[in-house]
Amino acid sequence: MTQWQQVALTDRERTLLDVMAHSHVFGGMGASIELLEANLWSGSG
């Protein structure tokens, strides 16, 4: 692999699963739910 090649470390879905599974890292379950709602209904991706 050269310095110009990029490897995806995560994707949107995996990140959202991590937010729910490890909510303490992201500020608790309330903050995790807010992040989930903001990204689930945003339609971007």
PDB file with SEQRES, HELIX, SHEET and CRYST1 records, atoms N, CA, C and O in Angstrom:
SEQRES   1 A   45  MET THR GLN TRP GLN GLN VAL ALA LEU THR ASP ARG GLU          
SEQRES   2 A   45  ARG THR LEU LEU ASP VAL MET ALA HIS SER HIS VAL PHE          
SEQRES   3 A   45  GLY GLY MET GLY ALA SER ILE GLU LEU LEU GLU ALA ASN          
SEQRES   4 A   45  LEU TRP SER GLY SER GLY                                      
HELIX    1 AA1 ARG A   12  ALA A   21  1                                  10    
HELIX    2 AA2 SER A   23  PHE A   26  5                                   4    
HELIX    3 AA3 MET A   29  LEU A   40  1                                  12    
CRYST1    1.000    1.000    1.000  90.00  90.00  90.00 P 1           1          
ATOM      1  N   MET A   1       0.847  -1.171   0.000  1.00  0.00           N  
ATOM      2  CA  MET A   1       0.000   0.000   0.000  1.00  0.00           C  
ATOM      3  C   MET A   1       0.897   1.241   0.000  1.00  0.00           C  
ATOM      4  O   MET A   1       1.862   1.322   0.760  1.00  0.00           O  
ATOM      5  N   THR A   2       0.570   2.183  -0.846  1.00  0.00           N  
ATOM      6  CA  THR A   2       1.358   3.409  -0.916  1.00  0.00           C  
ATOM      7  C   THR A   2       0.747   4.479  -0.033  1.00  0.00           C  
ATOM      8  O   THR A   2      -0.359   4.317   0.482  1.00  0.00           O  
ATOM      9  N   GLN A   3       1.470   5.570   0.139  1.00  0.00           N  
ATOM     10  CA  GLN A   3       0.962   6.669   0.965  1.00  0.00           C  
ATOM     11  C   GLN A   3      -0.250   7.342   0.344  1.00  0.00           C  
ATOM     12  O   GLN A   3      -0.950   8.085   1.032  1.00  0.00           O  
ATOM     13  N   TRP A   4      -0.521   7.104  -0.937  1.00  0.00           N  
ATOM     14  CA  TRP A   4      -1.632   7.762  -1.629  1.00  0.00           C  
ATOM     15  C   TRP A   4      -2.911   6.937  -1.595  1.00  0.00           C  
ATOM     16  O   TRP A   4      -3.976   7.443  -1.949  1.00  0.00           O  
ATOM     17  N   GLN A   5      -2.828   5.699  -1.182  1.00  0.00           N  
ATOM     18  CA  GLN A   5      -4.017   4.864  -1.090  1.00  0.00           C  
ATOM     19  C   GLN A   5      -4.723   5.135   0.233  1.00  0.00           C  
ATOM     20  O   GLN A   5      -4.083   5.362   1.260  1.00  0.00           O  
ATOM     21  N   GLN A   6      -6.042   5.108   0.189  1.00  0.00           N  
ATOM     22  CA  GLN A   6      -6.830   5.355   1.399  1.00  0.00           C  
ATOM     23  C   GLN A   6      -7.669   4.128   1.720  1.00  0.00           C  
ATOM     24  O   GLN A   6      -8.164   3.445   0.823  1.00  0.00           O  
ATOM     25  N   VAL A   7      -7.817   3.866   2.983  1.00  0.00           N  
ATOM     26  CA  VAL A   7      -8.626   2.759   3.454  1.00  0.00           C  
ATOM     27  C   VAL A   7      -9.689   3.323   4.392  1.00  0.00           C  
ATOM     28  O   VAL A   7      -9.378   4.060   5.327  1.00  0.00           O  
ATOM     29  N   ALA A   8     -10.929   2.971   4.134  1.00  0.00           N  
ATOM     30  CA  ALA A   8     -12.018   3.418   5.012  1.00  0.00           C  
ATOM     31  C   ALA A   8     -11.896   2.713   6.360  1.00  0.00           C  
ATOM     32  O   ALA A   8     -11.856   1.485   6.423  1.00  0.00           O  
ATOM     33  N   LEU A   9     -11.836   3.487   7.424  1.00  0.00           N  
ATOM     34  CA  LEU A   9     -11.736   2.914   8.764  1.00  0.00           C  
ATOM     35  C   LEU A   9     -13.095   2.592   9.348  1.00  0.00           C  
ATOM     36  O   LEU A   9     -13.219   1.723  10.211  1.00  0.00           O  
ATOM     37  N   THR A  10     -14.103   3.285   8.884  1.00  0.00           N  
ATOM     38  CA  THR A  10     -15.456   3.056   9.370  1.00  0.00           C  
ATOM     39  C   THR A  10     -16.436   3.550   8.320  1.00  0.00           C  
ATOM     40  O   THR A  10     -16.044   4.198   7.349  1.00  0.00           O  
ATOM     41  N   ASP A  11     -17.669   3.252   8.511  1.00  0.00           N  
ATOM     42  CA  ASP A  11     -18.708   3.785   7.655  1.00  0.00           C  
ATOM     43  C   ASP A  11     -19.816   4.336   8.546  1.00  0.00           C  
ATOM     44  O   ASP A  11     -19.798   4.146   9.762  1.00  0.00           O  
ATOM     45  N   ARG A  12     -20.743   4.991   7.955  1.00  0.00           N  
ATOM     46  CA  ARG A  12     -21.793   5.662   8.723  1.00  0.00           C  
ATOM     47  C   ARG A  12     -22.570   4.690   9.605  1.00  0.00           C  
ATOM     48  O   ARG A  12     -22.825   4.975  10.775  1.00  0.00           O  
ATOM     49  N   GLU A  13     -22.943   3.554   9.049  1.00  0.00           N  
ATOM     50  CA  GLU A  13     -23.732   2.585   9.800  1.00  0.00           C  
ATOM     51  C   GLU A  13     -22.959   2.026  10.986  1.00  0.00           C  
ATOM     52  O   GLU A  13     -23.503   1.892  12.082  1.00  0.00           O  
ATOM     53  N   ARG A  14     -21.703   1.705  10.768  1.00  0.00           N  
ATOM     54  CA  ARG A  14     -20.881   1.158  11.852  1.00  0.00           C  
ATOM     55  C   ARG A  14     -20.693   2.197  12.960  1.00  0.00           C  
ATOM     56  O   ARG A  14     -20.739   1.868  14.146  1.00  0.00           O  
ATOM     57  N   THR A  15     -20.486   3.432  12.569  1.00  0.00           N  
ATOM     58  CA  THR A  15     -20.318   4.503  13.554  1.00  0.00           C  
ATOM     59  C   THR A  15     -21.564   4.659  14.408  1.00  0.00           C  
ATOM     60  O   THR A  15     -21.463   4.822  15.623  1.00  0.00           O  
ATOM     61  N   LEU A  16     -22.739   4.611  13.789  1.00  0.00           N  
ATOM     62  CA  LEU A  16     -23.985   4.736  14.552  1.00  0.00           C  
ATOM     63  C   LEU A  16     -24.180   3.546  15.491  1.00  0.00           C  
ATOM     64  O   LEU A  16     -24.677   3.714  16.605  1.00  0.00           O  
ATOM     65  N   LEU A  17     -23.797   2.353  15.055  1.00  0.00           N  
ATOM     66  CA  LEU A  17     -23.867   1.188  15.949  1.00  0.00           C  
ATOM     67  C   LEU A  17     -22.920   1.358  17.134  1.00  0.00           C  
ATOM     68  O   LEU A  17     -23.273   1.021  18.264  1.00  0.00           O  
ATOM     69  N   ASP A  18     -21.725   1.875  16.882  1.00  0.00           N  
ATOM     70  CA  ASP A  18     -20.771   2.111  17.961  1.00  0.00           C  
ATOM     71  C   ASP A  18     -21.291   3.138  18.957  1.00  0.00           C  
ATOM     72  O   ASP A  18     -21.071   3.008  20.161  1.00  0.00           O  
ATOM     73  N   VAL A  19     -21.978   4.156  18.458  1.00  0.00           N  
ATOM     74  CA  VAL A  19     -22.564   5.180  19.335  1.00  0.00           C  
ATOM     75  C   VAL A  19     -23.546   4.537  20.304  1.00  0.00           C  
ATOM     76  O   VAL A  19     -23.562   4.874  21.488  1.00  0.00           O  
ATOM     77  N   MET A  20     -24.357   3.623  19.815  1.00  0.00           N  
ATOM     78  CA  MET A  20     -25.340   2.984  20.683  1.00  0.00           C  
ATOM     79  C   MET A  20     -24.677   1.957  21.617  1.00  0.00           C  
ATOM     80  O   MET A  20     -25.044   1.853  22.787  1.00  0.00           O  
ATOM     81  N   ALA A  21     -23.722   1.218  21.105  1.00  0.00           N  
ATOM     82  CA  ALA A  21     -23.084   0.170  21.909  1.00  0.00           C  
ATOM     83  C   ALA A  21     -22.169   0.742  22.987  1.00  0.00           C  
ATOM     84  O   ALA A  21     -21.980   0.127  24.037  1.00  0.00           O  
ATOM     85  N   HIS A  22     -21.600   1.918  22.727  1.00  0.00           N  
ATOM     86  CA  HIS A  22     -20.649   2.528  23.657  1.00  0.00           C  
ATOM     87  C   HIS A  22     -21.076   3.957  23.978  1.00  0.00           C  
ATOM     88  O   HIS A  22     -20.282   4.891  23.865  1.00  0.00           O  
ATOM     89  N   SER A  23     -22.305   4.115  24.368  1.00  0.00           N  
ATOM     90  CA  SER A  23     -22.876   5.452  24.586  1.00  0.00           C  
ATOM     91  C   SER A  23     -22.107   6.261  25.623  1.00  0.00           C  
ATOM     92  O   SER A  23     -22.092   7.490  25.552  1.00  0.00           O  
ATOM     93  N   HIS A  24     -21.469   5.600  26.583  1.00  0.00           N  
ATOM     94  CA  HIS A  24     -20.712   6.324  27.616  1.00  0.00           C  
ATOM     95  C   HIS A  24     -19.569   7.136  27.009  1.00  0.00           C  
ATOM     96  O   HIS A  24     -19.166   8.152  27.577  1.00  0.00           O  
ATOM     97  N   VAL A  25     -19.046   6.704  25.874  1.00  0.00           N  
ATOM     98  CA  VAL A  25     -17.954   7.416  25.212  1.00  0.00           C  
ATOM     99  C   VAL A  25     -18.468   8.696  24.536  1.00  0.00           C  
ATOM    100  O   VAL A  25     -17.724   9.663  24.372  1.00  0.00           O  
ATOM    101  N   PHE A  26     -19.731   8.685  24.152  1.00  0.00           N  
ATOM    102  CA  PHE A  26     -20.306   9.790  23.388  1.00  0.00           C  
ATOM    103  C   PHE A  26     -21.166  10.720  24.234  1.00  0.00           C  
ATOM    104  O   PHE A  26     -21.891  11.548  23.684  1.00  0.00           O  
ATOM    105  N   GLY A  27     -21.104  10.603  25.544  1.00  0.00           N  
ATOM    106  CA  GLY A  27     -21.823  11.519  26.408  1.00  0.00           C  
ATOM    107  C   GLY A  27     -23.093  10.950  27.019  1.00  0.00           C  
ATOM    108  O   GLY A  27     -23.919  11.704  27.533  1.00  0.00           O  
ATOM    109  N   GLY A  28     -23.262   9.655  26.974  1.00  0.00           N  
ATOM    110  CA  GLY A  28     -24.424   9.012  27.573  1.00  0.00           C  
ATOM    111  C   GLY A  28     -25.474   8.651  26.546  1.00  0.00           C  
ATOM    112  O   GLY A  28     -25.378   9.008  25.372  1.00  0.00           O  
ATOM    113  N   MET A  29     -26.483   7.932  27.019  1.00  0.00           N  
ATOM    114  CA  MET A  29     -27.518   7.437  26.117  1.00  0.00           C  
ATOM    115  C   MET A  29     -28.330   8.575  25.502  1.00  0.00           C  
ATOM    116  O   MET A  29     -28.714   8.491  24.336  1.00  0.00           O  
ATOM    117  N   GLY A  30     -28.594   9.627  26.257  1.00  0.00           N  
ATOM    118  CA  GLY A  30     -29.340  10.765  25.709  1.00  0.00           C  
ATOM    119  C   GLY A  30     -28.628  11.398  24.526  1.00  0.00           C  
ATOM    120  O   GLY A  30     -29.244  11.668  23.494  1.00  0.00           O  
ATOM    121  N   ALA A  31     -27.345  11.632  24.674  1.00  0.00           N  
ATOM    122  CA  ALA A  31     -26.556  12.209  23.579  1.00  0.00           C  
ATOM    123  C   ALA A  31     -26.477  11.247  22.407  1.00  0.00           C  
ATOM    124  O   ALA A  31     -26.521  11.668  21.251  1.00  0.00           O  
ATOM    125  N   SER A  32     -26.360   9.959  22.697  1.00  0.00           N  
ATOM    126  CA  SER A  32     -26.298   8.964  21.628  1.00  0.00           C  
ATOM    127  C   SER A  32     -27.590   8.932  20.825  1.00  0.00           C  
ATOM    128  O   SER A  32     -27.563   8.830  19.598  1.00  0.00           O  
ATOM    129  N   ILE A  33     -28.715   9.020  21.513  1.00  0.00           N  
ATOM    130  CA  ILE A  33     -30.009   9.038  20.825  1.00  0.00           C  
ATOM    131  C   ILE A  33     -30.146  10.288  19.968  1.00  0.00           C  
ATOM    132  O   ILE A  33     -30.665  10.218  18.854  1.00  0.00           O  
ATOM    133  N   GLU A  34     -29.690  11.422  20.468  1.00  0.00           N  
ATOM    134  CA  GLU A  34     -29.726  12.651  19.664  1.00  0.00           C  
ATOM    135  C   GLU A  34     -28.884  12.508  18.396  1.00  0.00           C  
ATOM    136  O   GLU A  34     -29.314  12.915  17.317  1.00  0.00           O  
ATOM    137  N   LEU A  35     -27.690  11.933  18.524  1.00  0.00           N  
ATOM    138  CA  LEU A  35     -26.842  11.706  17.354  1.00  0.00           C  
ATOM    139  C   LEU A  35     -27.513  10.758  16.365  1.00  0.00           C  
ATOM    140  O   LEU A  35     -27.483  10.983  15.155  1.00  0.00           O  
ATOM    141  N   LEU A  36     -28.113   9.709  16.890  1.00  0.00           N  
ATOM    142  CA  LEU A  36     -28.799   8.737  16.044  1.00  0.00           C  
ATOM    143  C   LEU A  36     -29.955   9.379  15.297  1.00  0.00           C  
ATOM    144  O   LEU A  36     -30.093   9.205  14.086  1.00  0.00           O  
ATOM    145  N   GLU A  37     -30.785  10.122  16.018  1.00  0.00           N  
ATOM    146  CA  GLU A  37     -31.933  10.781  15.378  1.00  0.00           C  
ATOM    147  C   GLU A  37     -31.483  11.786  14.319  1.00  0.00           C  
ATOM    148  O   GLU A  37     -32.070  11.851  13.239  1.00  0.00           O  
ATOM    149  N   ALA A  38     -30.465  12.554  14.616  1.00  0.00           N  
ATOM    150  CA  ALA A  38     -29.978  13.567  13.679  1.00  0.00           C  
ATOM    151  C   ALA A  38     -29.468  12.931  12.382  1.00  0.00           C  
ATOM    152  O   ALA A  38     -29.667  13.475  11.297  1.00  0.00           O  
ATOM    153  N   ASN A  39     -28.816  11.784  12.505  1.00  0.00           N  
ATOM    154  CA  ASN A  39     -28.253  11.125  11.330  1.00  0.00           C  
ATOM    155  C   ASN A  39     -29.216  10.185  10.644  1.00  0.00           C  
ATOM    156  O   ASN A  39     -29.120   9.984   9.433  1.00  0.00           O  
ATOM    157  N   LEU A  40     -30.134   9.609  11.380  1.00  0.00           N  
ATOM    158  CA  LEU A  40     -31.084   8.689  10.799  1.00  0.00           C  
ATOM    159  C   LEU A  40     -32.061   9.418   9.880  1.00  0.00           C  
ATOM    160  O   LEU A  40     -32.409   8.913   8.813  1.00  0.00           O  
ATOM    161  N   TRP A  41     -32.495  10.584  10.288  1.00  0.00           N  
ATOM    162  CA  TRP A  41     -33.509  11.314   9.527  1.00  0.00           C  
ATOM    163  C   TRP A  41     -32.919  12.370   8.604  1.00  0.00           C  
ATOM    164  O   TRP A  41     -33.664  13.063   7.911  1.00  0.00           O  
ATOM    165  N   SER A  42     -31.595  12.506   8.580  1.00  0.00           N  
ATOM    166  CA  SER A  42     -30.987  13.563   7.768  1.00  0.00           C  
ATOM    167  C   SER A  42     -31.097  13.294   6.273  1.00  0.00           C  
ATOM    168  O   SER A  42     -31.137  14.231   5.475  1.00  0.00           O  
ATOM    169  N   GLY A  43     -31.146  12.025   5.891  1.00  0.00           N  
ATOM    170  CA  GLY A  43     -31.238  11.685   4.478  1.00  0.00           C  
ATOM    171  C   GLY A  43     -29.945  11.831   3.731  1.00  0.00           C  
ATOM    172  O   GLY A  43     -29.879  11.510   2.545  1.00  0.00           O  
ATOM    173  N   SER A  44     -28.889  12.318   4.405  1.00  0.00           N  
ATOM    174  CA  SER A  44     -27.591  12.436   3.755  1.00  0.00           C  
ATOM    175  C   SER A  44     -26.805  11.160   3.967  1.00  0.00           C  
ATOM    176  O   SER A  44     -27.078  10.386   4.885  1.00  0.00           O  
ATOM    177  N   GLY A  45     -25.830  10.955   3.107  1.00  0.00           N  
ATOM    178  CA  GLY A  45     -25.035   9.792   3.356  1.00  0.00           C  
ATOM    179  C   GLY A  45     -24.430   9.321   2.166  1.00  0.00           C  
ATOM    180  O   GLY A  45     -23.708   8.325   2.193  1.00  0.00           O  
TER     181      GLY A  45                                                      
END                                                                             
